[in-house]
Amino acid sequence: MKRFLVFPMLICLSSILISGCASSEQTNSESEQTESTKSASSGQEQTKENAQEENDEQQEEEQQEPQYKVSEVSSIVPIDDANSQVALLTFDDAPDKHALEIAESLKEADAPAIFFVNGHFLTTDEEKETLKKIQDMGFAIGNHTYSHANLNDLTEEEAKEEIIKVNEQVEEIIGEKPEFFRAPFGENTDYSRQLAEDEGMTVMNWTYGYDWESQYQDSDALADIMVNTELLGNGANLLMHDREWTAAAVPDIVTGLRDKGYELVDPETIERPS
């Protein structure tokens, strides 16, 4: 009797094993299909991401195409068919006491500008925060040396320290180096010019400025001369400083220039050293 029972039991067990193998194969097949679907979906997403990155890079390249260059006399010259009736606003000796006020006035008027900074104004937490705020508002930052020394009076090593130290300070504060360089008193040397360009900065002086002269240390007088001087012309590079009377004059200067038909140049459209 026992021998007759063994055979049916073996058949039953075989059926269970075959059924289990079939179920396992089906599960594995479903798992493979799922993984394949996930892989295809992931591949499609990656393709979309790559396409978006390429599109973003292309747009960035188009946006960075320069429209202006700085001439040998520091005027702003159009490249190709860019508007020639333009003026550039620049402010030196920042951020002393009024740079943030100037930046806020410019921001309200949607007027671009360059702030040329001195390293000795970037030593306290408050000064660093001021520079960060100015940069966050979209303004370009330029290097005006550490101590505002005349570069002609310095050795090459001293001049290098004056320039490189500011680049390092600015990069530590805002995450990028200055894009422009202006020597104190407009006194560049062959060495300082080459060093600035090697550091990726566009070198410039200015066309005219008045706010250091005693008769123009008044907001009304300064606004009048900055807009009505005979030196104002296409591509004018306007020099101003971090001063109380300058800060008060900024709104009228911006309005006056625009009323005369001048477009204010966005520094980001100015050519950089290659």
Coordinates of C-alpha atoms in Angstrom, one line a residue:
M1 CA 0.0 0.0 0.0
K2 CA 2.7 2.5 0.9
R3 CA 4.4 2.1 -2.5
F4 CA 1.1 3.0 -4.3
L5 CA 0.8 6.2 -2.3
V6 CA 4.3 7.4 -3.1
F7 CA 3.7 7.9 -6.9
P8 CA 0.7 10.2 -6.6
M9 CA 2.5 12.3 -4.0
L10 CA 5.5 12.7 -6.4
I11 CA 3.1 13.8 -9.2
C12 CA 1.6 16.4 -6.8
L13 CA 4.9 17.7 -5.7
S14 CA 6.1 17.9 -9.3
S15 CA 3.0 19.9 -10.2
I16 CA 3.6 22.3 -7.4
L17 CA 7.2 22.8 -8.4
I18 CA 6.3 23.4 -12.0
S19 CA 3.6 25.8 -11.0
G20 CA 6.1 27.6 -8.8
C21 CA 8.7 27.9 -11.5
A22 CA 6.1 29.2 -13.9
S23 CA 5.0 31.8 -11.3
S24 CA 8.6 32.7 -10.7
E25 CA 9.3 33.1 -14.4
Q26 CA 6.2 35.3 -14.8
T27 CA 7.3 37.5 -11.9
N28 CA 10.8 37.8 -13.3
S29 CA 9.4 38.7 -16.7
E30 CA 7.1 41.3 -15.2
S31 CA 10.0 42.7 -13.2
E32 CA 12.2 42.9 -16.4
Q33 CA 9.4 44.7 -18.2
T34 CA 9.0 47.1 -15.4
E35 CA 12.8 47.8 -15.3
S36 CA 12.8 48.2 -19.0
T37 CA 9.9 50.7 -18.8
K38 CA 11.7 52.6 -16.0
S39 CA 14.9 52.6 -18.1
A40 CA 13.1 53.9 -21.1
S41 CA 11.4 56.6 -19.1
S42 CA 14.6 57.5 -17.4
G43 CA 16.3 57.7 -20.8
Q44 CA 13.5 60.0 -22.1
E45 CA 13.9 62.3 -19.1
Q46 CA 17.7 62.4 -19.5
T47 CA 17.2 63.3 -23.2
K48 CA 14.8 66.1 -22.2
E49 CA 17.3 67.3 -19.6
N50 CA 20.2 67.3 -22.1
A51 CA 18.1 69.1 -24.6
Q52 CA 17.1 71.7 -22.0
E53 CA 20.7 72.2 -20.9
E54 CA 21.8 72.7 -24.5
N55 CA 19.0 75.2 -25.1
D56 CA 20.0 77.1 -21.9
E57 CA 23.7 77.1 -22.9
Q58 CA 22.7 78.4 -26.4
Q59 CA 20.6 81.2 -24.9
E60 CA 23.4 82.1 -22.5
E61 CA 25.9 82.3 -25.4
E62 CA 23.4 84.6 -27.3
Q63 CA 22.9 86.8 -24.2
Q64 CA 26.7 87.1 -23.7
E65 CA 27.4 88.2 -27.2
P66 CA 28.9 91.7 -26.7
Q67 CA 27.2 94.7 -28.2
Y68 CA 29.8 97.3 -27.2
K69 CA 33.5 97.7 -26.7
V70 CA 35.6 100.3 -24.8
S71 CA 37.7 102.6 -27.0
E72 CA 41.2 103.7 -26.4
V73 CA 39.8 106.9 -24.8
S74 CA 37.3 104.8 -22.7
S75 CA 34.2 105.8 -24.6
I76 CA 31.6 103.1 -25.3
V77 CA 31.6 102.1 -29.0
P78 CA 28.8 100.0 -30.6
I79 CA 29.7 96.7 -32.2
D80 CA 27.8 96.1 -35.5
D81 CA 24.4 97.7 -35.4
A82 CA 24.0 98.4 -31.6
N83 CA 22.6 101.8 -30.6
S84 CA 25.3 104.5 -30.7
Q85 CA 23.5 107.1 -28.6
V86 CA 24.4 105.6 -25.3
A87 CA 26.1 106.6 -22.0
L88 CA 27.6 104.5 -19.3
L89 CA 27.2 105.3 -15.6
T90 CA 30.1 104.5 -13.2
F91 CA 30.7 105.1 -9.5
D92 CA 34.1 105.0 -7.9
D93 CA 35.3 104.6 -4.3
A94 CA 32.5 102.2 -3.3
P95 CA 31.1 101.1 -1.0
D96 CA 31.9 104.0 1.3
K97 CA 28.8 105.7 2.8
H98 CA 26.4 106.2 0.0
A99 CA 26.9 103.4 -2.5
L100 CA 23.8 101.5 -1.4
E101 CA 21.6 104.6 -1.6
I102 CA 22.9 105.2 -5.1
A103 CA 22.3 101.6 -6.1
E104 CA 18.7 101.7 -4.8
S105 CA 18.0 104.9 -6.8
L106 CA 19.4 103.3 -9.9
K107 CA 17.4 100.1 -9.3
E108 CA 14.2 102.1 -8.9
A109 CA 14.9 103.9 -12.2
D110 CA 16.0 100.6 -13.9
A111 CA 19.3 102.2 -14.7
P112 CA 22.4 99.9 -15.0
A113 CA 25.9 101.0 -13.8
I114 CA 29.3 99.8 -12.7
F115 CA 30.5 100.2 -9.1
F116 CA 34.3 100.4 -8.8
V117 CA 35.3 99.2 -5.4
N118 CA 38.3 99.9 -3.1
G119 CA 39.5 97.0 -1.0
H120 CA 39.9 99.2 2.1
F121 CA 36.1 99.7 2.0
L122 CA 35.5 95.9 2.1
T123 CA 36.9 95.0 5.5
T124 CA 33.9 95.0 7.8
D125 CA 30.9 92.7 7.8
E126 CA 28.6 95.7 7.1
E127 CA 30.7 96.8 4.1
K128 CA 30.8 93.3 2.7
E129 CA 27.0 93.0 3.1
T130 CA 26.6 96.3 1.3
L131 CA 28.6 95.0 -1.7
K132 CA 26.6 91.8 -1.7
K133 CA 23.3 93.8 -1.8
I134 CA 24.6 96.0 -4.7
Q135 CA 25.6 92.9 -6.7
D136 CA 22.3 91.2 -5.9
M137 CA 20.5 94.2 -7.4
G138 CA 22.2 93.4 -10.7
F139 CA 25.0 95.9 -10.8
A140 CA 28.4 95.2 -12.2
I141 CA 31.4 95.3 -9.9
G142 CA 34.7 96.8 -10.9
N143 CA 38.2 96.8 -9.3
H144 CA 39.5 100.2 -8.2
T145 CA 42.6 98.8 -6.3
Y146 CA 42.9 98.2 -2.6
S147 CA 44.1 101.6 -1.2
H148 CA 43.6 104.0 -4.2
A149 CA 47.3 104.5 -4.6
N150 CA 48.7 106.0 -7.8
L151 CA 50.0 102.9 -9.7
N152 CA 52.9 104.9 -11.2
D153 CA 54.3 105.3 -7.7
L154 CA 54.4 101.5 -7.0
T155 CA 56.6 98.7 -8.0
E156 CA 55.1 95.9 -10.1
E157 CA 54.8 93.7 -7.1
E158 CA 53.0 96.4 -5.1
A159 CA 50.7 97.1 -8.0
K160 CA 49.9 93.4 -8.3
E161 CA 49.0 93.3 -4.6
E162 CA 46.8 96.3 -5.0
I163 CA 44.8 94.7 -7.9
I164 CA 44.8 91.0 -7.0
K165 CA 43.9 91.5 -3.4
V166 CA 40.6 93.3 -4.4
N167 CA 39.8 90.5 -6.9
E168 CA 40.2 88.0 -4.1
Q169 CA 38.1 90.1 -1.7
V170 CA 35.3 90.6 -4.2
E171 CA 35.2 86.9 -5.2
E172 CA 35.0 85.8 -1.6
I173 CA 32.1 88.2 -1.0
I174 CA 29.9 87.8 -4.1
G175 CA 31.3 84.6 -5.6
E176 CA 32.9 86.1 -8.7
K177 CA 35.7 88.4 -9.6
P178 CA 35.3 92.0 -10.8
E179 CA 34.6 92.4 -14.5
F180 CA 36.1 95.8 -15.0
F181 CA 39.2 97.7 -13.9
R182 CA 39.8 101.4 -13.3
A183 CA 43.1 102.7 -12.1
P184 CA 43.0 105.5 -9.4
F185 CA 43.4 108.9 -11.0
G186 CA 43.2 107.2 -14.4
E187 CA 46.9 106.4 -14.1
N188 CA 47.4 103.0 -15.6
T189 CA 50.8 101.5 -16.4
D190 CA 51.6 98.9 -19.0
Y191 CA 52.0 96.4 -16.3
S192 CA 48.6 97.2 -14.5
R193 CA 46.8 97.2 -17.8
Q194 CA 48.2 93.8 -18.8
L195 CA 47.6 92.3 -15.4
A196 CA 44.0 93.5 -15.4
E197 CA 43.3 92.0 -18.8
D198 CA 45.0 88.7 -17.7
E199 CA 42.5 88.7 -14.8
G200 CA 39.6 88.9 -17.3
M201 CA 38.8 92.6 -16.6
T202 CA 38.0 95.2 -19.2
V203 CA 40.1 98.3 -18.5
M204 CA 38.6 101.7 -18.7
N205 CA 39.0 105.3 -17.5
W206 CA 36.2 107.8 -18.3
T207 CA 35.0 110.6 -20.5
Y208 CA 34.1 113.2 -17.9
G209 CA 33.2 113.7 -14.2
Y210 CA 32.7 116.7 -11.9
D211 CA 31.6 115.6 -8.4
W212 CA 35.0 116.1 -6.8
E213 CA 35.1 119.8 -7.7
S214 CA 33.9 122.2 -5.0
Q215 CA 31.4 124.0 -7.2
Y216 CA 29.6 120.7 -8.1
Q217 CA 29.4 119.3 -4.5
D218 CA 25.7 120.2 -4.7
S219 CA 23.1 117.9 -6.1
D220 CA 21.4 120.4 -8.4
A221 CA 24.6 121.8 -9.8
L222 CA 26.0 118.3 -10.3
A223 CA 22.9 117.0 -12.1
D224 CA 22.9 120.0 -14.3
I225 CA 26.6 119.7 -15.4
M226 CA 26.5 115.9 -15.9
V227 CA 23.6 116.2 -18.3
N228 CA 24.3 119.5 -20.0
T229 CA 28.1 119.5 -20.3
E230 CA 29.4 119.9 -23.9
L231 CA 31.4 116.7 -23.2
L232 CA 28.3 114.6 -23.3
G233 CA 28.1 112.7 -26.6
N234 CA 27.5 109.2 -27.9
G235 CA 29.3 106.6 -25.8
A236 CA 30.1 108.9 -23.0
N237 CA 31.6 107.2 -19.9
L238 CA 30.4 109.2 -16.9
L239 CA 32.5 109.1 -13.8
M240 CA 30.9 109.7 -10.4
H241 CA 31.8 108.8 -6.8
D242 CA 30.3 107.5 -3.6
R243 CA 29.4 110.9 -2.3
E244 CA 26.3 112.4 -0.6
W245 CA 25.7 115.1 -3.3
T246 CA 26.1 112.5 -6.0
A247 CA 23.6 110.1 -4.4
A248 CA 21.1 113.0 -4.3
A249 CA 21.7 113.9 -7.9
V250 CA 21.4 110.4 -9.4
P251 CA 17.6 110.4 -10.2
D252 CA 17.9 113.7 -12.0
I253 CA 21.0 112.6 -13.9
V254 CA 19.2 109.4 -15.1
T255 CA 16.1 111.3 -16.1
G256 CA 18.1 114.1 -17.8
L257 CA 20.1 111.7 -19.9
R258 CA 17.1 109.8 -21.0
D259 CA 15.2 113.0 -21.9
K260 CA 18.1 113.8 -24.2
G261 CA 17.6 110.4 -25.9
Y262 CA 20.5 108.5 -24.3
E263 CA 20.2 104.8 -23.6
L264 CA 22.1 103.7 -20.5
V265 CA 24.5 100.9 -21.3
D266 CA 24.2 97.6 -19.5
P267 CA 27.7 96.7 -18.5
E268 CA 27.0 93.0 -19.3
T269 CA 26.9 94.0 -23.0
I270 CA 30.4 95.3 -23.0
E271 CA 33.2 93.2 -24.5
R272 CA 35.5 91.4 -22.1
P273 CA 39.1 90.4 -22.8
S274 CA 39.3 87.1 -24.8

